[in-house]
Coordinates of N, CA and C in Angstrom, one line a residue:
M262 N 42.7 31.9 103.3 CA 43.1 32.8 104.2 C 41.7 32.3 105.2
R263 N 42.4 32.4 106.4 CA 41.7 31.9 107.5 C 40.7 33.6 108.6
S264 N 40.0 33.2 107.4 CA 38.6 34.2 108.2 C 37.4 33.4 107.9
E265 N 36.4 34.7 107.3 CA 35.1 34.0 106.9 C 35.0 33.0 105.5
M266 N 36.2 32.9 105.2 CA 36.2 32.8 103.6 C 36.4 31.1 103.5
G267 N 36.9 30.9 104.5 CA 35.7 29.8 104.9 C 38.3 28.7 104.6
A268 N 39.4 29.2 104.2 CA 40.2 28.4 104.0 C 41.0 27.3 105.1
S269 N 41.3 26.6 106.0 CA 41.6 25.1 106.8 C 42.2 26.9 107.4
P270 N 43.1 26.3 108.3 CA 44.9 26.5 108.3 C 45.6 25.4 108.8
D271 N 45.4 24.3 108.9 CA 45.9 23.0 108.7 C 46.3 22.6 106.8
V272 N 46.1 23.3 106.5 CA 46.1 23.4 104.4 C 46.8 24.2 103.8
A273 N 46.6 25.9 104.2 CA 47.3 26.7 103.8 C 48.4 26.8 103.3
S274 N 49.8 27.5 103.5 CA 50.9 28.0 103.2 C 50.8 28.3 102.6
S275 N 52.6 29.1 102.7 CA 53.1 29.8 102.1 C 54.8 29.2 101.4
F276 N 54.9 30.1 101.1 CA 56.8 29.8 99.9 C 57.4 30.6 101.3
F277 N 56.6 30.4 101.8 CA 57.9 31.5 103.4 C 58.7 30.9 104.5
L278 N 56.5 30.4 104.9 CA 56.0 29.4 106.1 C 56.2 28.3 106.0
L279 N 56.5 27.2 105.8 CA 56.1 25.9 105.3 C 55.2 25.3 107.8
R280 N 54.3 24.4 106.7 CA 53.1 23.4 107.6 C 52.7 22.8 107.1
D281 N 51.8 22.1 107.6 CA 51.6 20.7 106.8 C 49.6 20.3 108.3
T282 N 48.8 19.5 107.3 CA 47.9 19.6 107.9 C 48.1 17.8 109.6
E283 N 47.3 18.3 109.4 CA 47.3 17.3 110.8 C 47.9 16.0 110.2
S284 N 46.1 14.8 109.5 CA 47.0 14.0 109.2 C 48.2 13.3 108.2
T285 N 48.9 13.9 108.3 CA 50.3 14.4 108.5 C 51.8 14.0 110.1
E286 N 51.1 14.6 109.9 CA 51.7 15.0 111.8 C 51.2 13.8 112.1
D287 N 49.7 13.7 112.0 CA 49.8 12.2 113.3 C 50.2 10.6 112.6
A288 N 50.7 10.5 111.2 CA 50.9 9.6 110.7 C 52.6 9.3 110.8
L289 N 52.7 10.7 110.0 CA 54.4 10.3 111.2 C 54.9 10.0 112.2
A290 N 54.3 10.2 113.1 CA 53.7 10.3 114.9 C 54.5 8.6 115.1
K291 N 53.3 8.2 113.7 CA 53.4 6.3 113.9 C 55.8 6.3 114.0
L292 N 56.1 6.2 112.9 CA 56.9 6.0 113.2 C 58.0 6.7 113.3
S293 N 58.3 7.4 113.9 CA 59.8 7.0 115.4 C 59.0 8.4 116.7
S294 N 59.5 7.6 117.7 CA 59.5 8.1 118.8 C 60.4 8.5 119.6
T295 N 61.4 9.1 118.4 CA 62.3 9.6 119.6 C 62.1 11.3 118.3
V296 N 62.0 11.8 120.5 CA 62.2 14.0 119.5 C 63.2 14.0 121.2
R297 N 63.1 15.5 119.6 CA 64.5 16.4 120.7 C 63.9 17.2 120.4
L298 N 64.8 18.2 121.7 CA 64.8 19.4 122.1 C 65.9 20.4 122.0
Y299 N 65.2 21.8 121.6 CA 66.5 22.3 121.2 C 66.3 24.0 120.8
P300 N 67.2 24.5 122.8 CA 66.8 26.2 122.9 C 66.8 26.7 122.4
R301 N 65.9 27.7 122.1 CA 66.5 28.9 121.3 C 67.5 28.7 120.8
G302 N 68.1 29.5 119.2 CA 69.7 29.5 119.5 C 70.0 28.8 118.1
S303 N 69.3 26.9 119.2 CA 70.4 25.1 118.5 C 70.1 25.6 116.9
V304 N 71.4 25.2 116.3 CA 71.6 23.9 115.1 C 71.3 23.2 115.3
I305 N 70.3 22.6 114.3 CA 69.7 21.0 114.0 C 70.0 20.5 113.5
Y306 N 71.0 21.1 112.1 CA 71.8 20.6 111.1 C 73.1 21.7 110.2
H307 N 73.2 21.2 110.4 CA 74.4 22.4 109.5 C 74.5 22.6 107.8
Q308 N 74.3 23.3 107.4 CA 74.7 23.5 105.8 C 75.6 22.5 105.6
G309 N 75.9 21.6 104.6 CA 77.4 20.9 104.2 C 77.3 18.9 104.5
E310 N 76.4 19.6 106.1 CA 76.5 17.8 107.3 C 75.8 16.4 106.5
S311 N 75.9 15.7 106.4 CA 75.8 14.3 106.0 C 74.3 13.9 106.6
G312 N 73.8 13.7 106.5 CA 72.1 12.8 107.4 C 71.9 11.8 107.1
G313 N 70.9 11.7 107.5 CA 69.8 9.8 107.2 C 69.1 9.4 107.6
H314 N 68.6 11.4 108.1 CA 67.1 11.4 108.9 C 66.3 12.6 108.7
F315 N 64.9 12.7 108.9 CA 65.1 15.1 107.9 C 63.6 14.5 109.7
Y316 N 63.2 16.1 109.8 CA 63.7 15.7 110.9 C 61.7 16.9 111.1
Q317 N 60.7 16.2 112.0 CA 59.3 17.4 111.7 C 59.4 18.2 113.1
L318 N 58.9 19.5 112.4 CA 58.7 20.2 113.7 C 57.3 20.1 114.4
L319 N 57.0 20.0 116.1 CA 56.1 19.3 116.3 C 55.4 20.7 118.0
S320 N 56.7 21.5 117.9 CA 56.8 23.1 118.8 C 57.8 23.6 118.8
G321 N 56.9 25.4 117.6 CA 58.1 26.5 118.1 C 58.0 26.8 116.6
R322 N 59.3 27.0 115.9 CA 59.9 27.5 115.0 C 61.1 27.3 114.5
V323 N 61.7 27.2 112.8 CA 62.6 27.0 112.8 C 63.4 27.7 111.5
R324 N 63.7 28.2 111.9 CA 64.4 28.9 110.1 C 65.5 28.1 110.0
I325 N 65.1 28.2 108.2 CA 65.5 27.1 107.8 C 66.4 28.2 106.6
Y326 N 67.6 28.0 106.1 CA 68.3 28.9 106.0 C 69.5 28.3 104.7
I327 N 70.4 29.6 103.9 CA 71.6 29.2 102.7 C 73.0 30.2 103.2
A328 N 73.8 29.5 103.7 CA 75.4 30.6 104.7 C 75.7 31.3 102.9
M329 N 76.2 32.5 102.6 CA 76.2 32.1 100.9 C 77.6 32.3 101.3
A330 N 77.7 32.5 100.0 CA 79.5 33.2 100.2 C 79.9 34.8 100.5
D331 N 79.0 35.2 100.5 CA 79.3 36.2 101.5 C 79.1 36.8 102.3
G332 N 79.6 35.6 103.8 CA 79.1 35.3 105.3 C 77.4 35.5 104.8
T333 N 77.4 36.8 104.0 CA 75.6 36.5 104.7 C 74.0 35.1 104.5
E334 N 73.2 35.5 105.0 CA 72.6 34.3 105.3 C 71.1 34.7 104.7
R335 N 70.6 33.7 104.2 CA 69.5 33.9 103.2 C 68.6 32.7 103.2
V336 N 67.1 33.9 103.9 CA 66.4 32.5 104.7 C 64.9 32.0 104.0
L337 N 65.3 30.8 103.3 CA 64.4 30.1 102.7 C 63.1 30.0 103.0
S338 N 62.6 29.5 104.5 CA 61.4 29.8 105.3 C 61.9 29.8 106.5
Y339 N 60.3 29.6 107.4 CA 60.4 29.4 108.5 C 59.6 28.7 108.9
A340 N 60.2 27.2 108.4 CA 59.3 25.8 109.6 C 58.8 26.4 110.8
E341 N 56.9 25.9 111.0 CA 56.4 26.1 111.9 C 55.7 24.9 111.5
P342 N 54.3 24.4 113.2 CA 54.5 23.0 113.8 C 53.7 22.3 113.1
G343 N 54.5 20.9 112.7 CA 53.2 20.3 112.1 C 54.4 20.1 111.0
S344 N 55.1 20.3 110.3 CA 55.5 21.1 108.9 C 57.4 19.7 108.7
T345 N 57.8 19.3 108.3 CA 59.2 18.7 107.8 C 60.4 19.5 107.6
F346 N 61.4 18.9 107.9 CA 62.1 19.8 106.5 C 63.3 18.6 106.7
G347 N 64.4 19.2 105.7 CA 65.5 18.2 105.9 C 65.8 17.2 105.0
E348 N 64.5 16.8 104.5 CA 64.1 16.2 103.4 C 64.9 15.8 102.8
S349 N 65.8 16.2 101.7 CA 66.4 16.5 101.0 C 67.9 15.2 100.7
A350 N 67.9 15.5 101.7 CA 69.6 14.8 102.6 C 69.5 14.1 102.9
C351 N 67.9 13.1 103.3 CA 67.6 11.9 103.6 C 68.0 11.0 102.8
F352 N 67.4 11.3 101.5 CA 66.8 11.0 100.6 C 67.5 11.2 98.9
D353 N 68.8 11.2 99.2 CA 69.4 11.8 97.4 C 71.5 11.5 98.4
E354 N 71.3 10.9 99.5 CA 71.9 10.7 100.7 C 73.6 12.4 100.2
K355 N 72.5 12.9 99.8 CA 73.8 13.7 100.1 C 73.7 15.1 101.0
P356 N 75.0 15.7 101.2 CA 74.9 17.1 102.1 C 73.3 17.3 102.5
Y357 N 73.3 18.2 103.9 CA 72.5 19.0 103.6 C 72.7 20.4 102.9
Y358 N 71.7 20.8 102.2 CA 72.7 21.9 101.2 C 71.0 23.3 102.4
T359 N 71.0 23.1 103.0 CA 70.5 24.1 104.2 C 70.9 24.4 105.7
T360 N 71.0 25.3 106.2 CA 71.1 24.8 107.8 C 69.2 25.0 108.5
A361 N 69.3 24.2 109.7 CA 67.9 24.7 110.3 C 68.4 25.5 112.1
A362 N 67.9 26.3 112.4 CA 68.2 26.7 113.5 C 66.7 27.0 114.2
A363 N 66.4 27.6 115.7 CA 65.2 26.8 116.3 C 65.7 28.5 116.7
V364 N 64.1 29.2 116.3 CA 64.2 30.4 116.5 C 63.2 30.9 117.7
R365 N 62.6 29.3 118.8 CA 62.2 29.6 119.3 C 62.2 28.1 120.3
F366 N 62.0 28.0 121.6 CA 62.4 26.4 122.4 C 61.4 25.4 121.5
S367 N 62.0 24.9 120.8 CA 61.5 23.7 119.4 C 61.6 22.4 120.2
E368 N 60.3 21.7 119.3 CA 60.6 19.8 120.3 C 60.9 20.0 118.8
V369 N 61.1 18.1 118.6 CA 61.3 18.0 117.4 C 61.7 16.9 116.9
R370 N 60.4 15.9 116.2 CA 60.7 14.5 116.0 C 62.3 14.2 115.6
V371 N 62.6 13.2 115.5 CA 63.9 12.7 113.8 C 62.8 11.5 113.0
L372 N 63.2 11.5 112.4 CA 62.5 10.8 111.5 C 63.9 10.1 110.6
P373 N 63.8 9.0 110.7 CA 65.1 7.8 111.0 C 65.5 7.0 109.0
R374 N 66.0 7.8 108.0 CA 65.8 7.9 106.6 C 65.1 6.1 106.7
D375 N 65.6 4.9 107.1 CA 65.3 3.8 106.3 C 63.5 3.2 106.8
V376 N 63.2 3.8 109.0 CA 62.3 3.9 108.4 C 61.2 4.1 107.8
V377 N 61.0 5.2 107.8 CA 60.6 5.9 106.3 C 60.2 4.7 105.1
L378 N 61.4 5.4 104.3 CA 61.3 3.7 103.6 C 60.6 2.4 103.8
R379 N 61.0 2.0 104.2 CA 59.9 0.9 104.7 C 58.4 0.6 104.9
A380 N 58.1 2.4 105.6 CA 56.9 2.4 105.8 C 55.9 2.4 104.9
A381 N 57.7 3.1 104.1 CA 56.8 4.0 102.3 C 56.0 2.9 101.9
G382 N 56.1 2.2 102.0 CA 56.4 0.8 100.6 C 55.3 -0.5 101.1
E383 N 54.4 0.9 102.6 CA 53.4 -0.1 102.9 C 52.3 1.0 103.4
R384 N 52.5 2.1 103.5 CA 51.5 2.7 103.5 C 52.1 4.4 102.7
P385 N 51.1 4.5 101.2 CA 51.5 4.9 100.7 C 51.2 6.3 100.9
E386 N 50.7 6.7 101.7 CA 51.0 8.2 102.6 C 51.9 8.4 102.7
I387 N 52.7 7.3 103.6 CA 54.1 8.3 103.5 C 54.8 8.9 102.8
L388 N 54.5 7.7 101.6 CA 55.5 8.2 100.1 C 55.4 9.7 99.6
R389 N 53.7 10.1 99.5 CA 53.0 11.2 99.1 C 53.7 12.3 100.3
H390 N 53.5 12.7 101.4 CA 54.0 13.2 102.2 C 55.2 14.3 101.9
V391 N 56.7 12.6 101.2 CA 57.8 13.2 101.0 C 57.2 13.3 99.7
L392 N 57.3 12.7 98.5 CA 57.4 14.0 97.7 C 56.8 15.4 97.9
R393 N 55.1 15.2 98.3 CA 54.0 16.5 98.1 C 55.8 17.7 99.2
A394 N 56.3 17.4 100.2 CA 57.2 18.2 100.9 C 58.5 18.4 100.2
L395 N 58.9 18.0 99.4 CA 60.0 17.7 98.2 C 59.7 18.5 97.4
V396 N 58.6 18.4 96.9 CA 58.8 18.9 95.5 C 57.9 20.9 96.7
R397 N 57.0 21.3 97.4 CA 57.1 21.9 98.2 C 58.3 23.4 98.4
K398 N 59.3 23.1 98.3 CA 60.5 23.5 98.5 C 61.3 23.5 97.2
Q399 N 61.3 22.6 96.4 CA 61.7 22.8 95.0 C 60.7 23.9 94.3
R400 N 59.6 24.5 95.3 CA 59.2 25.2 94.4 C 59.7 26.5 95.2
Q401 N 59.8 25.8 96.5 CA 60.1 27.9 96.6 C 61.4 28.4 96.4
L402 N 62.2 27.4 95.8 CA 63.8 27.7 95.6 C 63.2 28.6 94.6
A403 N 62.4 27.5 93.6 CA 61.8 28.3 92.3 C 61.5 29.8 92.5
M404 N 60.6 29.6 93.3 CA 60.4 31.5 94.0 C 61.4 31.9 94.6
H405 N 62.6 31.8 94.8 CA 63.8 32.2 95.0 C 64.8 33.1 94.5
V406 N 64.5 32.1 93.8 CA 65.3 32.9 92.1 C 64.7 33.7 91.3
A407 N 63.4 33.5 91.5 CA 62.7 34.4 89.8 C 62.7 35.8 90.7
A408 N 62.4 35.8 92.1 CA 62.1 37.2 92.8 C 63.7 38.4 92.8
E409 N 64.7 37.3 93.0 CA 65.8 38.0 92.7 C 65.4 39.4 91.9
R410 N 64.8 38.6 90.9 CA 65.6 40.1 90.0 C 64.2 41.0 90.3
L411 N 63.3 41.1 90.8 CA 62.4 41.7 91.8 C 63.2 43.5 92.1
C412 N 62.8 44.1 92.5 CA 63.5 45.2 93.4 C 62.3 45.1 94.6
A413 N 62.6 45.8 95.2 CA 62.5 45.4 97.1 C 61.9 45.8 97.3
R414 N 60.6 46.7 96.7 CA 59.0 47.1 97.0 C 58.6 46.4 96.9
D415 N 58.2 45.1 95.4 CA 58.2 43.8 94.5 C 58.2 42.5 95.6
R416 N 58.9 42.4 96.2 CA 59.7 41.7 97.5 C 58.5 42.1 98.5
A417 N 58.8 43.1 98.6 CA 57.7 43.2 100.1 C 56.0 42.9 99.5
T418 N 55.9 43.4 98.5 CA 54.7 43.2 98.0 C 54.8 41.3 97.5
L419 N 55.0 40.6 98.0 CA 55.1 39.1 97.3 C 55.0 38.5 98.0
L420 N 55.6 39.0 99.4 CA 55.9 38.6 101.1 C 55.0 38.7 101.2
L421 N 54.1 40.2 101.7 CA 52.8 39.9 102.2 C 52.0 39.3 101.5
N422 N 51.7 39.1 101.1 CA 50.2 39.0 99.6 C 51.1 37.1 99.9
S423 N 51.4 36.5 100.2 CA 52.2 35.0 100.3 C 51.4 34.9 101.6
M424 N 51.8 35.2 102.7 CA 51.1 35.1 104.0 C 49.8 35.5 104.2
V425 N 49.1 36.8 103.8 CA 47.6 36.7 103.5 C 47.0 35.5 102.6
E426 N 47.6 34.9 102.1 CA 46.7 33.7 101.5 C 47.1 32.7 102.6
A427 N 48.5 32.7 103.5 CA 47.9 31.2 103.9 C 47.3 31.6 105.4
Y428 N 47.7 32.6 106.1 CA 47.6 32.7 107.2 C 47.2 34.2 107.8
G429 N 45.7 34.8 107.1 CA 45.6 35.3 107.6 C 44.1 35.6 108.5
D430 N 44.3 36.2 109.2 CA 42.9 36.5 110.2 C 41.5 37.7 109.6
G431 N 40.7 37.5 109.3 CA 39.6 38.1 109.1 C 39.7 39.4 110.3
V432 N 39.3 41.4 109.7 CA 39.6 41.6 111.3 C 38.2 42.2 111.3
A433 N 37.6 41.3 112.8 CA 36.0 42.3 112.8 C 36.4 43.6 112.3
D434 N 34.1 43.7 111.3 CA 33.7 44.9 111.5 C 34.9 45.9 110.5
S435 N 35.8 44.4 108.7 CA 36.6 44.9 108.2 C 36.6 44.5 106.8
R436 N 37.6 44.8 106.2 CA 37.8 43.9 104.3 C 39.2 43.7 105.1
G437 N 39.9 44.1 106.3 CA 41.2 43.9 106.2 C 41.9 42.8 107.0
V438 N 43.0 42.0 106.4 CA 43.1 40.3 107.7 C 44.3 41.4 108.3
R439 N 45.0 40.8 109.6 CA 45.9 40.8 110.4 C 47.2 39.8 110.1
L440 N 48.2 39.5 110.1 CA 49.4 38.9 109.9 C 50.2 39.0 111.4
H441 N 49.2 37.5 112.3 CA 49.5 37.1 113.4 C 51.2 37.1 113.5
L442 N 52.2 37.8 113.3 CA 53.4 35.8 112.6 C 54.3 36.3 113.6
G443 N 54.1 36.9 114.7 CA 55.1 37.1 115.9 C 56.9 37.4 115.6
L444 N 56.7 38.0 113.7 CA 57.5 38.1 112.4 C 58.3 39.5 113.4
T445 N 59.9 39.6 113.5 CA 60.2 41.1 113.5 C 60.6 41.5 112.1
I446 N 61.0 42.7 112.2 CA 60.8 43.1 110.2 C 62.6 43.1 109.8
E447 N 63.8 42.1 110.9 CA 64.9 42.1 110.9 C 63.9 40.2 110.1
E448 N 63.4 39.6 110.3 CA 63.0 38.7 110.2 C 62.6 38.7 109.1
L449 N 62.3 38.5 108.7 CA 60.8 39.5 107.9 C 61.5 40.5 106.0
A450 N 62.5 40.4 106.5 CA 63.8 41.1 105.6 C 64.9 40.1 105.3
S451 N 65.2 39.2 106.1 CA 65.7 38.4 105.5 C 65.6 36.9 105.0
M452 N 63.6 38.0 104.5 CA 63.4 36.7 103.9 C 63.0 36.2 102.7
V453 N 63.1 38.2 101.8 CA 63.2 38.3 100.8 C 64.5 38.6 100.4
G454 N 65.7 38.2 100.8 CA 67.1 39.2 101.1 C 67.0 40.2 100.4
V455 N 66.8 41.2 101.7 CA 66.4 42.9 102.0 C 67.2 42.4 103.1
T456 N 67.4 44.1 103.5 CA 68.4 44.8 104.6 C 67.0 45.6 105.0
R457 N 67.2 44.6 106.8 CA 65.8 46.1 108.0 C 65.9 46.7 107.8
V458 N 66.0 47.6 107.7 CA 66.4 49.1 107.2 C 65.0 49.6 105.7
T459 N 65.6 48.9 103.8 CA 64.7 47.9 103.1 C 63.9 47.8 104.0
M460 N 63.3 46.4 104.1 CA 62.2 46.2 104.1 C 61.5 47.4 105.3
S461 N 61.7 48.3 106.0 CA 61.0 48.6 106.9 C 60.9 50.0 106.4
R462 N 61.5 50.5 105.1 CA 60.7 51.6 104.9 C 60.0 51.2 103.1
E463 N 59.2 50.4 103.4 CA 58.5 49.6 102.2 C 57.7 48.9 103.1
L464 N 57.4 48.6 104.2 CA 56.4 48.8 105.0 C 55.7 50.3 104.8
S465 N 57.0 50.9 105.8 CA 56.0 52.2 105.3 C 55.8 52.7 104.1
H466 N 55.8 52.3 103.2 CA 54.8 53.3 101.8 C 54.0 52.9 102.3
L467 N 54.1 51.2 101.8 CA 52.3 50.5 102.2 C 51.9 51.7 102.9
V468 N 51.7 51.8 104.2 CA 51.4 52.2 105.1 C 50.5 53.9 104.5
R469 N 51.9 54.3 104.2 CA 51.6 55.7 103.9 C 50.3 55.5 102.3
R470 N 50.5 54.2 102.1 CA 49.1 54.0 100.1 C 48.3 53.3 101.0
G471 N 47.3 52.6 102.3 CA 46.7 52.4 102.5 C 46.4 51.8 102.2
L472 N 47.7 51.3 102.1 CA 47.5 49.5 102.0 C 47.3 48.7 103.7
V473 N 48.4 48.9 104.3 CA 48.4 47.8 105.4 C 48.9 49.3 106.3
A474 N 48.4 48.7 107.8 CA 48.6 49.6 109.3 C 49.9 48.4 110.2
K475 N 50.2 48.9 110.4 CA 51.5 48.4 112.1 C 51.2 48.6 113.4
A476 N 51.0 46.8 114.1 CA 50.1 47.6 114.8 C 51.8 45.7 116.3
G477 N 52.5 46.6 116.4 CA 53.4 45.7 116.9 C 53.5 44.9 116.2
L478 N 53.5 43.7 116.5 CA 54.2 43.3 115.1 C 53.6 41.9 114.2
D479 N 52.1 43.0 114.3 CA 51.7 42.1 113.8 C 51.8 43.0 112.1
I480 N 50.6 42.8 111.2 CA 51.1 43.6 110.5 C 49.0 43.5 109.8
I481 N 48.8 44.7 109.4 CA 46.8 44.2 109.2 C 47.2 44.5 107.7
V482 N 46.5 44.0 106.5 CA 46.2 44.0 105.6 C 44.7 44.8 105.8
L483 N 45.4 46.2 104.9 CA 43.4 46.9 105.3 C 42.8 46.3 103.7
D484 N 43.5 46.1 102.6 CA 43.2 46.2 101.2 C 43.4 44.9 100.4
P485 N 43.3 43.7 100.8 CA 43.9 42.3 100.9 C 43.5 42.1 98.9
A486 N 42.9 42.2 98.3 CA 42.3 42.9 97.1 C 43.4 43.7 96.1
A487 N 43.6 44.2 97.0 CA 44.8 45.8 95.7 C 45.6 45.4 96.2
L488 N 46.3 43.9 97.7 CA 47.3 44.0 97.3 C 47.7 42.7 96.5
R489 N 46.9 41.9 96.0 CA 47.3 41.0 96.0 C 46.4 41.1 93.7
Q490 N 46.1 42.3 94.0 CA 46.3 42.8 92.3 C 48.1 42.9 92.0
E491 N 48.5 43.9 93.6 CA 49.9 43.9 92.9 C 50.2 43.3 92.7
A492 N 50.6 42.5 93.7 CA 51.5 40.3 93.2 C 50.9 39.6 92.1
S493 N 50.2 40.1 91.7 CA 49.9 39.5 90.7 C 50.6 39.9 88.5
R494 N 50.6 41.3 89.6 CA 51.3 41.5 87.9 C 52.7 41.1 88.3
L495 N 52.9 40.5 89.1 CA 54.5 40.0 89.1 C 54.9 39.2 88.3
G496 N 53.6 37.9 88.0 CA 54.0 36.9 87.2 C 54.4 35.6 88.3
L497 N 54.3 35.7 90.0 CA 55.5 34.7 90.0 C 54.4 34.1 90.7

């Protein structure tokens, strides 16, 4: 948590928002100088496309999602600056299983497969990064599968607790934690597979219970310990 509790914002992470350390960002910067710019709404790659490279977000925010058979979209995560995405298709030489789209104007570094593999043989930290990123995506998928058995209320609890652990800022003169994510209710809902109306209802339930408060796009978790306790009983 980014507060007086002392966790570093450079290493905190969530199952729903991806980012990485500054040292990783610096290491990958040496491998490629190719940077592409994507306006809001632009697709970086499509589900089903083949790819010989993966990407690192330098600025902006990227939505990573799966197109479902019924035409809906399931958001797996949002990539934050410093994080990488698209690694699996790059290394298993299979099509991308997700689509990546910019939700803000975004700068993206392009990392070719052959360059990364060559560097990984000489610099173990590169290989460690790729493996860590792939394992993180595997855990993320497992979390989404496990969350399917949860009711909407529990999904909202799981989401907020994950955000608090990774992105919470301490509120002065309070035990509360502010989540300043810039995500709409609809975007939060899409991350756990519920509708905007359902997410709004569940947040309102938490507000009535005194666990959270809303301030624009910010969510203030008034009792992080109680929220953590509720999330822990879910077994995820």
